[in-house]
Structures are given as structure tokens and as C-alpha cells.
């Protein structure tokens, strides 16, 4: 059977000194973890986890914010003149360029996560960041919409492995009911920073004419250079998995691994094989997480790609449309962090995700059907607040209910891949012919929220039944193969 995780192949290749040393280090840390004192020192634990938070989350959030900016700046560039320059107003050219990004983005998600440990998180993530930064830079000089579309496809290929890798890595550092606050903080910091991309795009577009370069080209040029710079910096400071980290002391590493081991018994990676991957994919709940994630990313992508265009359709000027695109992201941060905090505190996921889906649904209704532009604009605040909270909520919901790093790798990649499907739907249902209200697209977004609520009900009933049977001793084997494990509802 072919093995994907190189850390588990070290024993098969004793001639490889570096692999053997890494294997010995992992085993040593493992023994340290299991033989450490039974009680964790609360003060030492608190200091260590605060340091982990500060070391991991801010930089990852900054880099991912530029992933989002580079992914969604097409709408701002179009508003700033790219549409006329490249003929994007003809037919569905803009939607095609937007949509084709997601094809490689979806296809490369699972392979990227499966090879993450073999290639090394730092190496893979750095290559992704520098690669998409270079593509973004190239987009500043495309002469036709065909070249623009090609660049979008390459952009999707380089960005595919990035987000699921970050979610996978973050989830391995924390206990199950600590993870949503961290995922929310990481994701929402990224979204909040990227929410100002329209203002940044407006400022950069003012450079139009400098050195003979159009305003929309300056958007891609400057943002591409910044992204490549972050990629170079990231090579030296990006975190890795807990058992491979370089910034904690041995005692701190042992503490982190012990916390995870006591929580779900997967502090050390299991062997990833093709048979395991296929077996994991037979779990229908992994596909349910993916569909729910697609339903949550659809409104997020809708706003990211089309909010400035929708605002322009309300009668706002180009400048006002770009500037008014940023404010909805502020309240979304507060709302999503509140739901993440209470969800971790109550150790409950589905109900709070459902509430946020309802908030999104109300926002869609206001934006679609209200007569007043002020009320329609307020609807975008609700859409952003609801969808921004659902995204980390669903990631945490899935991460809480899988055991073993191999299944976690498959689950996170599959979930995020479906997020790309949400992006495809968003880029195809908001059609030029539906300008200025885009009602068909808003109807699809509304239906997606209802589907997500239905799937939340289905998974909750399923997990509740299995938890009950496990408590009554009526199952042939423990849940997820771990004694004492119960699903998070």
C-alpha cells in the first residue's frame, strides 16, 4: 500500500538519516507526552497556549487575508476600469474568469493536505504564497480576458492547498472545544483585513497613468508584490505541526501534545494510506460538512465578488461603491467572535451555526426585496455577519467530530473544497443580465441557507442517536474507534 506521510516511512528507509532523526524526535516527544506528570500546571499551560496563539494566529491571518484579497479583487478591478479595458462586459466573460478559478482550487485540495506532512508545512505553504503572488503580479499586464482567465486558473491551483493546510494545522494544536475561537479569530482577522480591499483597490487605482500603467493594473501589481514579500517572510516564521514545531521548548511541546492526547488521542500522526483515505470518504458526515460549508461560503463569495457591483446597481458612484464595500465587515467580526466564544463555552456547534444561517437568510431577504437602498445595504451587514460566523463554525463542527490526523486531513480538505463549489455557484448565478438587483442569485443564496439548516438538523439527530447508543453500551465498537469519545452536537 502506498504511503503518503513521510514521517511514518522513516522506519522503512533507515538509510535516510534526516528521516530517522525526525522519527526519533517524534517518538521522543511522544514518550515525553505520555510520561509527563498527570496534572497539567495551569499557569504554565496558560502561558504556553497564549504564546502559541500569538505565534500562530496573527501571521497566518495576515497571509490568508492577502489570499482573500488576491482572490476577490477582480470585482474591484472591474469597477476600476478593467471591465472596459478587457471587454469583460461582453456576455458572461467576467463570470467565466471568476468561475474557472475554482476548478483547480477544488481539485487540488485533498492532494495538498495529504502531502502536507511529506513536503513540510513551511515548504508547501511558502511555495503556494509566492506562486499566487507571482500570478497576481502577472495579472497586472494581461492584454486580453483570455490571459486573465488563464491567470485565474493558475491562481486557483496555487491557492488550493493553502487554506485547508492552515485549518488542518491550527486544529492539531488545540483541544476540540478550544478550536472554534481560534479558527474564528484566524478567519475573521483575515476577512476583516480583506474587507478593506475595496478601499485599498480604490487608493491603488488612483495611481492610474503613472508609468503608463492603468489604475486597475496597479491593484494587481502592488498586491502581488506584497503577497510575494509575505511568502518570503513566511518561510522563516510559519508554524508547523505541534510535533515538528521549532519555537517551543521541549516541555512546552510535551504539554501541547499531552493536552491533545488527553482530549482525542491523536497527538501523533497516524499512517496515511490510500485505503484509509477511501475509508474516510465513506463517512457521509464528511460530505455533509462540505455541503454546509458550500452553503456558507456562497453568500461570502457573493459579497466578496459582487458587493461593489450590487452597490453600483443601487445608484452609488464607483468611488462610493468601493468605499461602502468595507463597513459590513466590521460588525461581522464582533458577531462571529461572540458566537465562537459561546459555542466553545457551551461545547455546542450546530444550534449556533443554525442561528447564524438564519441571520444570513434575513439579510438576503432584505437585500433582495427591500425597496429602500438603505435597508438593502443593511442587509449586506447581516449577510456578512451570518456567513462569516458560519464558516469557522462549520470548520470547528467537522474538526470536533473526527479522530486521527489522517481523517482530519481528509475532512478539512474535503470541506474547504466544497467551499470552492460555493464560489462557483456564486460566480455563475449572479449574471450580467440580472443587473442591478441580481434576484436569481439572491434566491439561490437564500435556498442554500435553508439547505444548511436542514443538514444541521440531520447531523445533529444522527450524532445524538450515536451518542445515546454509546452511553447505553449498544455499539459494537467505540465512536471513532476511541473509548470515551462522544460527538459534539
CSV table of C-alpha atoms in Angstrom, one decimal:
chain,number,residue,atom,x,y,z
A,1,UNK,CA,0.0,0.0,0.0
A,2,UNK,CA,1.4,3.4,-0.9
A,3,UNK,CA,2.1,5.7,2.0
A,4,UNK,CA,1.7,9.4,1.8
A,5,UNK,CA,3.1,10.5,5.2
A,6,UNK,CA,6.9,10.6,5.1
A,7,UNK,CA,7.2,10.7,8.8
A,8,UNK,CA,5.7,7.2,9.0
A,9,UNK,CA,8.0,5.9,6.3
A,10,UNK,CA,11.2,6.7,8.1
A,11,UNK,CA,11.5,3.2,9.6
A,12,UNK,CA,11.2,1.7,6.1
A,13,UNK,CA,14.3,3.7,4.9
A,14,UNK,CA,16.9,3.5,7.6
A,15,UNK,CA,19.5,4.9,5.2
A,16,UNK,CA,17.8,8.3,5.4
A,17,UNK,CA,19.4,10.0,8.3
A,18,UNK,CA,17.2,13.1,8.3
A,19,UNK,CA,14.0,11.0,8.2
A,20,UNK,CA,15.3,8.7,11.0
A,21,UNK,CA,16.2,11.7,13.2
A,22,UNK,CA,12.8,13.2,12.6
A,23,UNK,CA,11.2,9.9,13.5
A,24,UNK,CA,13.3,9.6,16.7
A,25,UNK,CA,12.4,13.2,17.7
A,26,UNK,CA,8.6,12.4,17.2
A,27,UNK,CA,8.9,9.2,19.3
A,28,UNK,CA,10.8,11.1,22.0
A,29,UNK,CA,8.2,13.8,22.2
A,30,UNK,CA,5.5,11.1,22.3
A,31,UNK,CA,7.2,9.4,25.3
A,32,UNK,CA,7.6,12.8,26.9
A,33,UNK,CA,4.0,13.5,26.5
A,34,UNK,CA,2.7,10.2,27.9
A,35,UNK,CA,5.1,10.0,30.8
A,36,UNK,CA,4.7,13.6,31.9
A,37,UNK,CA,3.1,14.4,35.2
A,38,UNK,CA,-0.6,13.5,35.3
A,39,UNK,CA,-1.8,17.0,36.2
A,40,UNK,CA,-1.1,20.0,33.9
A,41,UNK,CA,0.3,23.1,35.6
A,42,UNK,CA,-2.5,25.7,34.9
A,43,UNK,CA,-0.1,28.7,34.9
A,44,UNK,CA,2.4,27.0,32.6
A,45,UNK,CA,-0.4,25.8,30.4
A,46,UNK,CA,-1.9,29.2,30.1
A,47,UNK,CA,1.4,30.9,29.3
A,48,UNK,CA,2.2,28.3,26.7
A,49,UNK,CA,-1.1,28.4,24.9
A,50,UNK,CA,-1.1,32.3,24.9
A,51,UNK,CA,2.3,32.1,23.3
A,52,UNK,CA,1.1,29.5,20.8
A,53,UNK,CA,-1.9,31.8,19.9
A,54,UNK,CA,0.3,34.8,19.3
A,55,UNK,CA,2.9,32.8,17.4
A,56,UNK,CA,0.4,31.1,15.1
A,57,UNK,CA,-2.8,33.1,14.5
A,58,UNK,CA,-1.8,36.7,13.6
A,59,UNK,CA,0.7,35.9,10.9
A,60,UNK,CA,-1.5,33.2,9.3
A,61,UNK,CA,-4.4,35.6,9.4
A,62,UNK,CA,-2.3,38.3,7.7
A,63,UNK,CA,-1.2,35.9,4.9
A,64,UNK,CA,-4.7,34.4,4.4
A,65,UNK,CA,-6.1,38.0,4.2
A,66,UNK,CA,-4.0,38.5,1.1
A,67,UNK,CA,-5.2,35.2,-0.2
A,68,UNK,CA,-8.7,36.5,0.0
A,69,UNK,CA,-7.7,39.9,-1.4
A,70,UNK,CA,-5.9,38.3,-4.3
A,71,UNK,CA,-8.9,36.0,-4.9
A,72,UNK,CA,-11.7,38.6,-4.8
A,73,UNK,CA,-10.1,41.8,-6.1
A,74,UNK,CA,-11.4,41.0,-9.6
A,75,UNK,CA,-14.7,42.8,-8.8
A,76,UNK,CA,-12.9,45.9,-7.6
A,77,UNK,CA,-10.5,45.9,-10.6
A,78,UNK,CA,-13.5,45.6,-12.9
A,79,UNK,CA,-15.2,48.5,-11.3
A,80,UNK,CA,-11.9,50.5,-11.6
A,81,UNK,CA,-11.8,50.1,-15.4
A,82,UNK,CA,-10.6,46.5,-16.1
A,83,UNK,CA,-14.1,45.6,-17.4
A,84,UNK,CA,-13.9,48.1,-20.2
A,85,UNK,CA,-10.2,47.5,-20.9
A,86,UNK,CA,-10.6,43.8,-21.4
A,87,UNK,CA,-14.1,43.6,-22.7
A,88,UNK,CA,-15.5,41.8,-19.6
A,89,UNK,CA,-18.9,43.3,-20.2
A,90,UNK,CA,-19.4,41.1,-23.2
A,91,UNK,CA,-21.6,38.1,-22.4
A,92,UNK,CA,-20.5,36.2,-19.3
A,93,UNK,CA,-16.8,36.8,-19.6
A,94,UNK,CA,-16.5,38.2,-16.0
A,95,UNK,CA,-18.4,35.2,-14.6
A,96,UNK,CA,-16.2,32.8,-16.6
A,97,UNK,CA,-13.0,34.3,-15.4
A,98,UNK,CA,-14.3,34.2,-11.8
A,99,UNK,CA,-15.7,30.7,-12.0
A,100,UNK,CA,-12.7,28.9,-13.6
A,101,UNK,CA,-10.5,29.9,-10.7
A,102,UNK,CA,-12.4,27.3,-8.6
A,103,UNK,CA,-11.8,24.3,-10.8
A,104,UNK,CA,-8.1,23.7,-9.8
A,105,UNK,CA,-8.9,25.1,-6.4
A,106,UNK,CA,-11.3,22.3,-5.7
A,107,UNK,CA,-9.3,19.5,-7.4
A,108,UNK,CA,-6.1,20.1,-5.5
A,109,UNK,CA,-7.5,20.5,-2.0
A,110,UNK,CA,-7.3,16.9,-0.8
A,111,UNK,CA,-3.9,16.0,-2.5
A,112,UNK,CA,-2.4,19.2,-1.0
A,113,UNK,CA,-3.5,18.1,2.6
A,114,UNK,CA,-2.4,14.5,2.1
A,115,UNK,CA,1.1,15.6,1.1
A,116,UNK,CA,1.4,18.4,3.7
A,117,UNK,CA,3.4,16.4,6.2
A,118,UNK,CA,5.6,14.8,3.5
A,119,UNK,CA,6.6,18.0,1.9
A,120,UNK,CA,6.6,20.0,5.1
A,121,UNK,CA,4.1,22.7,6.0
A,122,UNK,CA,6.7,25.5,5.7
A,123,UNK,CA,7.9,24.4,2.3
A,124,UNK,CA,4.4,23.8,0.8
A,125,UNK,CA,2.8,27.0,2.2
A,126,UNK,CA,5.7,29.2,1.2
A,127,UNK,CA,5.6,27.8,-2.4
A,128,UNK,CA,1.9,28.4,-2.5
A,129,UNK,CA,2.1,32.0,-1.3
A,130,UNK,CA,5.0,33.1,-3.6
A,131,UNK,CA,3.4,31.3,-6.5
A,132,UNK,CA,0.0,33.0,-6.3
A,133,UNK,CA,1.7,36.4,-5.6
A,134,UNK,CA,3.6,36.0,-8.9
A,135,UNK,CA,0.4,35.1,-10.7
A,136,UNK,CA,-1.3,38.1,-9.2
A,137,UNK,CA,1.6,40.3,-10.4
A,138,UNK,CA,1.2,38.9,-13.9
A,139,UNK,CA,-2.5,39.8,-14.0
A,140,UNK,CA,-1.5,43.5,-14.0
A,141,UNK,CA,-0.2,43.1,-17.5
A,142,UNK,CA,-2.7,40.7,-19.2
A,143,UNK,CA,-3.7,42.1,-22.7
A,144,UNK,CA,-7.0,40.2,-23.1
A,145,UNK,CA,-9.6,38.5,-21.0
A,146,UNK,CA,-8.3,35.1,-22.2
A,147,UNK,CA,-5.0,35.6,-20.5
A,148,UNK,CA,-6.8,36.9,-17.4
A,149,UNK,CA,-8.8,33.7,-17.3
A,150,UNK,CA,-5.6,31.6,-17.6
A,151,UNK,CA,-4.1,33.6,-14.7
A,152,UNK,CA,-7.2,32.9,-12.6
A,153,UNK,CA,-6.9,29.2,-13.2
A,154,UNK,CA,-3.2,29.2,-12.1
A,155,UNK,CA,-4.2,31.4,-9.1
A,156,UNK,CA,-6.7,28.7,-8.1
A,157,UNK,CA,-4.0,26.0,-8.4
A,158,UNK,CA,-1.6,27.8,-6.1
A,159,UNK,CA,-4.2,28.8,-3.5
A,160,UNK,CA,-5.8,25.3,-3.4
A,161,UNK,CA,-3.6,23.8,-0.7
A,162,UNK,CA,-3.2,26.9,1.4
A,163,UNK,CA,-6.5,27.3,3.4
A,164,UNK,CA,-7.1,23.6,4.2
A,165,UNK,CA,-3.5,23.3,5.3
A,166,UNK,CA,-3.9,26.2,7.7
A,167,UNK,CA,-7.2,24.8,9.1
A,168,UNK,CA,-5.6,21.4,9.5
A,169,UNK,CA,-2.5,22.7,11.2
A,170,UNK,CA,-4.5,25.0,13.6
A,171,UNK,CA,-6.9,22.2,14.6
A,172,UNK,CA,-3.9,20.0,15.6
A,173,UNK,CA,-2.7,22.5,18.2
A,174,UNK,CA,-5.9,22.7,20.4
A,175,UNK,CA,-8.5,20.7,22.3
A,176,UNK,CA,-11.7,20.1,20.5
A,177,UNK,CA,-13.7,22.8,22.4
A,178,UNK,CA,-11.0,25.4,22.1
A,179,UNK,CA,-10.7,25.3,18.4
A,180,UNK,CA,-13.6,27.4,17.1
A,181,UNK,CA,-12.4,30.6,18.9
A,182,UNK,CA,-9.1,30.1,17.3
A,183,UNK,CA,-10.4,29.3,13.8
A,184,UNK,CA,-12.8,32.3,14.1
A,185,UNK,CA,-10.1,34.7,15.2
A,186,UNK,CA,-7.8,33.5,12.4
A,187,UNK,CA,-10.5,33.6,9.8
A,188,UNK,CA,-12.2,36.8,10.9
A,189,UNK,CA,-9.0,38.7,11.2
A,190,UNK,CA,-8.3,37.7,7.6
A,191,UNK,CA,-11.8,38.6,6.5
A,192,UNK,CA,-11.7,42.0,8.3
A,193,UNK,CA,-8.4,42.9,6.8
A,194,UNK,CA,-9.5,41.8,3.4
A,195,UNK,CA,-12.8,43.7,3.9
A,196,UNK,CA,-10.7,46.9,3.3
A,197,UNK,CA,-9.5,45.5,0.0
A,198,UNK,CA,-12.0,47.7,-1.9
A,199,UNK,CA,-10.6,50.8,-0.2
A,200,UNK,CA,-7.1,49.6,-0.9
A,201,UNK,CA,-8.1,49.0,-4.5
A,202,UNK,CA,-9.6,52.5,-4.8
A,203,UNK,CA,-6.3,54.0,-3.4
A,204,UNK,CA,-4.2,52.0,-5.8
A,205,UNK,CA,-6.5,52.8,-8.7
A,206,UNK,CA,-5.6,56.5,-8.2
A,207,UNK,CA,-2.1,55.6,-9.4
A,208,UNK,CA,-3.7,55.1,-12.9
A,209,UNK,CA,-1.5,56.7,-15.6
A,210,UNK,CA,1.7,56.6,-13.5
A,211,UNK,CA,4.4,55.0,-15.6
A,212,UNK,CA,1.8,54.3,-18.3
A,213,UNK,CA,0.1,51.7,-16.1
A,214,UNK,CA,-3.7,51.7,-15.8
A,215,UNK,CA,-5.3,52.1,-12.4
A,216,UNK,CA,-6.7,48.5,-12.3
A,217,UNK,CA,-3.3,47.1,-13.2
A,218,UNK,CA,-1.8,48.9,-10.2
A,219,UNK,CA,-4.2,47.0,-8.0
A,220,UNK,CA,-2.8,43.6,-9.1
A,221,UNK,CA,0.8,44.8,-9.3
A,222,UNK,CA,1.1,46.2,-5.7
A,223,UNK,CA,-1.0,43.4,-4.1
A,224,UNK,CA,1.1,40.8,-5.9
A,225,UNK,CA,4.3,42.3,-4.7
A,226,UNK,CA,3.0,42.4,-1.1
A,227,UNK,CA,1.9,38.7,-1.3
A,228,UNK,CA,5.3,37.6,-2.6
A,229,UNK,CA,7.1,39.5,0.2
A,230,UNK,CA,4.9,37.8,2.8
A,231,UNK,CA,5.7,34.4,1.3
A,232,UNK,CA,9.5,35.1,1.7
A,233,UNK,CA,9.0,36.2,5.3
A,234,UNK,CA,6.7,33.2,6.0
A,235,UNK,CA,9.5,30.7,5.1
A,236,UNK,CA,11.2,31.8,8.3
A,237,UNK,CA,8.3,32.1,10.7
A,238,UNK,CA,5.5,29.9,9.5
A,239,UNK,CA,4.4,27.3,12.2
A,240,UNK,CA,4.3,23.6,11.6
A,241,UNK,CA,2.5,20.7,13.3
A,242,UNK,CA,3.0,20.5,17.1
A,243,UNK,CA,5.3,17.5,16.9
A,244,UNK,CA,7.5,19.4,14.4
A,245,UNK,CA,7.5,22.9,15.8
A,246,UNK,CA,10.7,24.9,16.2
A,247,UNK,CA,9.5,27.7,18.5
A,248,UNK,CA,8.5,25.9,21.7
A,249,UNK,CA,10.7,24.3,24.4
A,250,UNK,CA,10.6,20.5,24.8
A,251,UNK,CA,8.5,21.0,27.9
A,252,UNK,CA,6.0,23.2,26.1
A,253,UNK,CA,5.8,20.8,23.2
A,254,UNK,CA,5.1,18.0,25.6
A,255,UNK,CA,2.4,20.0,27.2
A,256,UNK,CA,0.7,20.8,23.9
A,257,UNK,CA,0.8,17.2,22.8
A,258,UNK,CA,-0.4,15.9,26.1
A,259,UNK,CA,-3.5,18.2,26.0
A,260,UNK,CA,-4.4,16.9,22.6
A,261,UNK,CA,-3.7,13.3,23.6
A,262,UNK,CA,-6.0,13.5,26.6
A,263,UNK,CA,-8.7,15.2,24.6
A,264,UNK,CA,-8.8,12.9,21.5
A,265,UNK,CA,-5.8,10.6,21.4
A,266,UNK,CA,-4.3,11.8,18.1
A,267,UNK,CA,-1.3,13.9,19.2
A,268,UNK,CA,1.0,11.8,17.0
A,269,UNK,CA,0.1,11.4,13.3
A,270,UNK,CA,-1.2,8.0,12.1
A,271,UNK,CA,-0.1,6.5,8.9
A,272,UNK,CA,-1.9,7.8,5.8
A,273,UNK,CA,-2.6,5.3,3.1
A,274,UNK,CA,-4.9,5.2,0.1
A,275,UNK,CA,-7.1,2.6,1.8
A,276,UNK,CA,-7.6,4.9,4.8
A,277,UNK,CA,-8.4,7.8,2.6
A,278,UNK,CA,-11.1,5.8,0.8
A,279,UNK,CA,-12.5,4.5,4.1
A,280,UNK,CA,-12.7,8.1,5.5
A,281,UNK,CA,-14.5,9.2,2.4
A,282,UNK,CA,-17.3,6.6,3.1
A,283,UNK,CA,-18.3,8.6,6.1
A,284,UNK,CA,-21.4,10.6,4.9
A,285,UNK,CA,-21.0,13.3,7.6
A,286,UNK,CA,-17.7,14.4,5.9
A,287,UNK,CA,-19.7,15.2,2.8
A,288,UNK,CA,-22.4,16.9,4.9
A,289,UNK,CA,-19.8,19.3,6.4
A,290,UNK,CA,-18.7,20.0,2.8
A,291,UNK,CA,-22.2,20.8,1.5
A,292,UNK,CA,-22.8,23.0,4.6
A,293,UNK,CA,-19.5,24.8,4.0
A,294,UNK,CA,-20.5,25.5,0.4
A,295,UNK,CA,-23.8,26.9,1.6
A,296,UNK,CA,-21.9,29.2,4.0
A,297,UNK,CA,-19.3,30.3,1.5
A,298,UNK,CA,-21.8,31.1,-1.2
A,299,UNK,CA,-23.0,34.4,0.4
A,300,UNK,CA,-19.5,35.2,1.5
A,301,UNK,CA,-18.2,34.9,-2.1
A,302,UNK,CA,-21.3,36.8,-3.3
A,303,UNK,CA,-20.4,39.8,-1.2
A,304,UNK,CA,-16.7,39.5,-2.0
A,305,UNK,CA,-17.2,39.5,-5.7
A,306,UNK,CA,-20.3,41.4,-6.2
A,307,UNK,CA,-20.9,43.9,-3.3
A,308,UNK,CA,-19.3,46.8,-5.1
A,309,UNK,CA,-21.2,45.9,-8.3
A,310,UNK,CA,-24.5,45.5,-6.4
A,311,UNK,CA,-24.0,48.8,-4.7
A,312,UNK,CA,-23.3,50.4,-8.0
A,313,UNK,CA,-26.6,49.0,-9.2
A,314,UNK,CA,-28.3,50.8,-6.3
A,315,UNK,CA,-27.2,54.0,-7.8
A,316,UNK,CA,-23.9,54.7,-5.9
A,317,UNK,CA,-21.0,56.1,-7.8
A,318,UNK,CA,-17.9,54.0,-8.5
A,319,UNK,CA,-16.0,55.7,-5.6
A,320,UNK,CA,-18.9,55.3,-3.2
A,321,UNK,CA,-19.4,51.7,-4.2
A,322,UNK,CA,-15.8,50.8,-3.4
A,323,UNK,CA,-15.8,52.7,-0.1
A,324,UNK,CA,-19.2,51.3,1.1
A,325,UNK,CA,-18.0,47.8,0.5
A,326,UNK,CA,-15.8,47.8,3.6
A,327,UNK,CA,-18.1,48.7,6.5
A,328,UNK,CA,-20.2,45.4,6.6
A,329,UNK,CA,-17.0,43.5,7.6
A,330,UNK,CA,-16.7,45.3,11.0
A,331,UNK,CA,-19.8,44.1,12.8
A,332,UNK,CA,-19.3,40.7,11.2
A,333,UNK,CA,-16.1,40.3,13.3
A,334,UNK,CA,-17.9,41.1,16.5
A,335,UNK,CA,-20.9,38.8,15.8
A,336,UNK,CA,-18.8,35.8,14.7
A,337,UNK,CA,-16.4,36.0,17.6
A,338,UNK,CA,-19.3,36.2,20.0
A,339,UNK,CA,-20.9,33.0,18.5
A,340,UNK,CA,-17.4,31.3,18.5
A,341,UNK,CA,-16.9,32.1,22.2
A,342,UNK,CA,-20.4,30.9,23.3
A,343,UNK,CA,-20.1,27.8,21.1
A,344,UNK,CA,-16.8,26.8,22.7
A,345,UNK,CA,-18.1,27.7,26.2
A,346,UNK,CA,-21.3,25.6,25.7
A,347,UNK,CA,-19.4,22.9,23.7
A,348,UNK,CA,-22.2,23.0,21.1
A,349,UNK,CA,-21.9,23.8,17.4
A,350,UNK,CA,-25.0,23.0,15.3
A,351,UNK,CA,-27.5,25.3,17.0
A,352,UNK,CA,-25.3,28.3,16.9
A,353,UNK,CA,-24.4,27.7,13.3
A,354,UNK,CA,-28.2,27.5,12.6
A,355,UNK,CA,-28.8,30.9,14.2
A,356,UNK,CA,-26.2,32.5,12.1
A,357,UNK,CA,-27.6,30.9,8.9
A,358,UNK,CA,-31.0,32.5,9.9
A,359,UNK,CA,-29.2,35.9,10.2
A,360,UNK,CA,-27.8,35.4,6.7
A,361,UNK,CA,-31.2,34.4,5.4
A,362,UNK,CA,-32.8,37.6,6.8
A,363,UNK,CA,-30.0,39.7,5.3
A,364,UNK,CA,-30.5,38.1,1.9
A,365,UNK,CA,-34.3,38.8,2.1
A,366,UNK,CA,-33.6,42.5,2.9
A,367,UNK,CA,-31.0,42.9,0.1
A,368,UNK,CA,-33.3,41.2,-2.4
A,369,UNK,CA,-36.7,42.6,-1.7
A,370,UNK,CA,-36.5,45.8,0.3
A,371,UNK,CA,-37.4,49.0,-1.5
A,372,UNK,CA,-35.1,51.4,0.3
A,373,UNK,CA,-31.4,51.3,-0.7
A,374,UNK,CA,-30.5,51.9,3.0
A,375,UNK,CA,-32.4,48.8,4.1
A,376,UNK,CA,-30.9,46.8,1.2
A,377,UNK,CA,-27.4,48.0,2.3
A,378,UNK,CA,-28.2,47.0,5.9
A,379,UNK,CA,-29.0,43.5,4.6
A,380,UNK,CA,-25.4,43.2,3.4
A,381,UNK,CA,-24.3,43.7,7.0
A,382,UNK,CA,-26.5,40.8,8.1
A,383,UNK,CA,-25.3,38.6,5.3
A,384,UNK,CA,-21.7,39.2,6.2
A,385,UNK,CA,-22.3,38.7,9.9
A,386,UNK,CA,-24.1,35.4,9.4
A,387,UNK,CA,-21.9,33.8,6.8
A,388,UNK,CA,-18.6,35.0,8.4
A,389,UNK,CA,-19.7,33.1,11.6
A,390,UNK,CA,-20.9,30.0,9.9
A,391,UNK,CA,-17.6,29.4,8.1
A,392,UNK,CA,-15.4,28.9,11.2
A,393,UNK,CA,-18.4,27.2,13.0
A,394,UNK,CA,-18.6,24.5,10.3
A,395,UNK,CA,-14.9,24.0,10.3
A,396,UNK,CA,-14.9,23.5,14.1
A,397,UNK,CA,-18.0,21.3,13.8
A,398,UNK,CA,-16.1,19.0,11.5
A,399,UNK,CA,-12.8,19.1,13.4
A,400,UNK,CA,-14.6,18.3,16.7
A,401,UNK,CA,-16.1,15.1,15.3
A,402,UNK,CA,-13.2,13.3,13.7
A,403,UNK,CA,-10.3,11.4,15.3
A,404,UNK,CA,-6.9,10.7,13.8
A,405,UNK,CA,-4.8,13.1,11.8
A,406,UNK,CA,-5.4,11.1,8.6
A,407,UNK,CA,-9.1,11.6,8.8
A,408,UNK,CA,-8.7,15.2,9.9
A,409,UNK,CA,-6.6,15.8,6.7
A,410,UNK,CA,-9.3,14.4,4.5
A,411,UNK,CA,-12.1,16.1,6.4
A,412,UNK,CA,-10.6,19.6,6.3
A,413,UNK,CA,-9.6,19.3,2.6
A,414,UNK,CA,-13.0,18.0,1.6
A,415,UNK,CA,-14.8,20.7,3.5
A,416,UNK,CA,-12.8,23.5,2.0
A,417,UNK,CA,-13.0,22.0,-1.5
A,418,UNK,CA,-16.8,22.3,-1.2
A,419,UNK,CA,-16.3,25.9,-0.2
A,420,UNK,CA,-14.9,26.3,-3.7
A,421,UNK,CA,-18.1,24.9,-5.1
A,422,UNK,CA,-19.9,27.7,-3.2
A,423,UNK,CA,-17.6,30.1,-5.1
A,424,UNK,CA,-18.5,28.6,-8.4
A,425,UNK,CA,-22.2,28.9,-7.7
A,426,UNK,CA,-21.8,32.5,-6.6
A,427,UNK,CA,-19.9,33.4,-9.7
A,428,UNK,CA,-22.5,31.8,-12.0
A,429,UNK,CA,-25.8,32.7,-10.5
A,430,UNK,CA,-25.1,36.4,-10.4
A,431,UNK,CA,-25.4,37.1,-14.1
A,432,UNK,CA,-24.9,40.3,-16.1
A,433,UNK,CA,-28.4,40.1,-17.4
A,434,UNK,CA,-29.8,40.3,-13.8
A,435,UNK,CA,-28.1,43.6,-13.1
A,436,UNK,CA,-28.9,45.7,-11.0
A,437,UNK,CA,-30.8,43.6,-8.4
A,438,UNK,CA,-29.4,40.1,-9.1
A,439,UNK,CA,-32.6,38.5,-7.8
A,440,UNK,CA,-32.0,34.9,-9.1
A,441,UNK,CA,-28.6,34.8,-7.4
A,442,UNK,CA,-30.1,36.1,-4.1
A,443,UNK,CA,-32.8,33.4,-4.4
A,444,UNK,CA,-30.1,30.7,-4.7
A,445,UNK,CA,-28.3,32.1,-1.7
A,446,UNK,CA,-31.5,32.0,0.3
A,447,UNK,CA,-32.1,28.4,-0.7
A,448,UNK,CA,-28.6,27.5,0.3
A,449,UNK,CA,-29.2,28.7,3.9
A,450,UNK,CA,-32.3,26.6,4.1
A,451,UNK,CA,-30.3,23.5,2.9
A,452,UNK,CA,-27.6,24.2,5.5
A,453,UNK,CA,-30.2,24.3,8.3
A,454,UNK,CA,-31.7,21.0,7.1
A,455,UNK,CA,-28.3,19.3,7.1
A,456,UNK,CA,-27.6,20.7,10.6
A,457,UNK,CA,-30.8,19.0,11.8
A,458,UNK,CA,-29.8,15.7,10.1
A,459,UNK,CA,-26.3,15.6,11.5
A,460,UNK,CA,-27.5,16.6,15.0
A,461,UNK,CA,-30.1,13.8,15.1
A,462,UNK,CA,-27.5,11.3,13.8
A,463,UNK,CA,-24.8,12.3,16.3
A,464,UNK,CA,-27.4,12.4,19.2
A,465,UNK,CA,-28.5,8.9,18.4
A,466,UNK,CA,-25.0,7.5,18.2
A,467,UNK,CA,-24.0,9.2,21.5
A,468,UNK,CA,-27.1,7.7,23.2
A,469,UNK,CA,-26.2,4.2,21.9
A,470,UNK,CA,-22.6,4.6,23.0
A,471,UNK,CA,-23.7,5.6,26.5
A,472,UNK,CA,-26.0,2.6,26.7
A,473,UNK,CA,-23.3,0.3,25.5
A,474,UNK,CA,-25.2,-0.8,22.5
A,475,UNK,CA,-22.5,-0.2,19.9
A,476,UNK,CA,-20.1,-2.9,18.7
A,477,UNK,CA,-17.1,-0.5,18.9
A,478,UNK,CA,-16.4,2.9,20.4
A,479,UNK,CA,-17.3,6.0,18.4
A,480,UNK,CA,-14.5,6.9,16.0
A,481,UNK,CA,-12.5,4.0,17.5
A,482,UNK,CA,-11.8,5.9,20.7
A,483,UNK,CA,-13.1,4.8,24.1
A,484,UNK,CA,-14.9,7.7,25.9
A,485,UNK,CA,-15.3,9.7,22.7
A,486,UNK,CA,-18.7,11.4,22.0
A,487,UNK,CA,-19.7,13.6,19.1
A,488,UNK,CA,-20.1,17.3,19.6
A,489,UNK,CA,-23.6,18.4,18.6
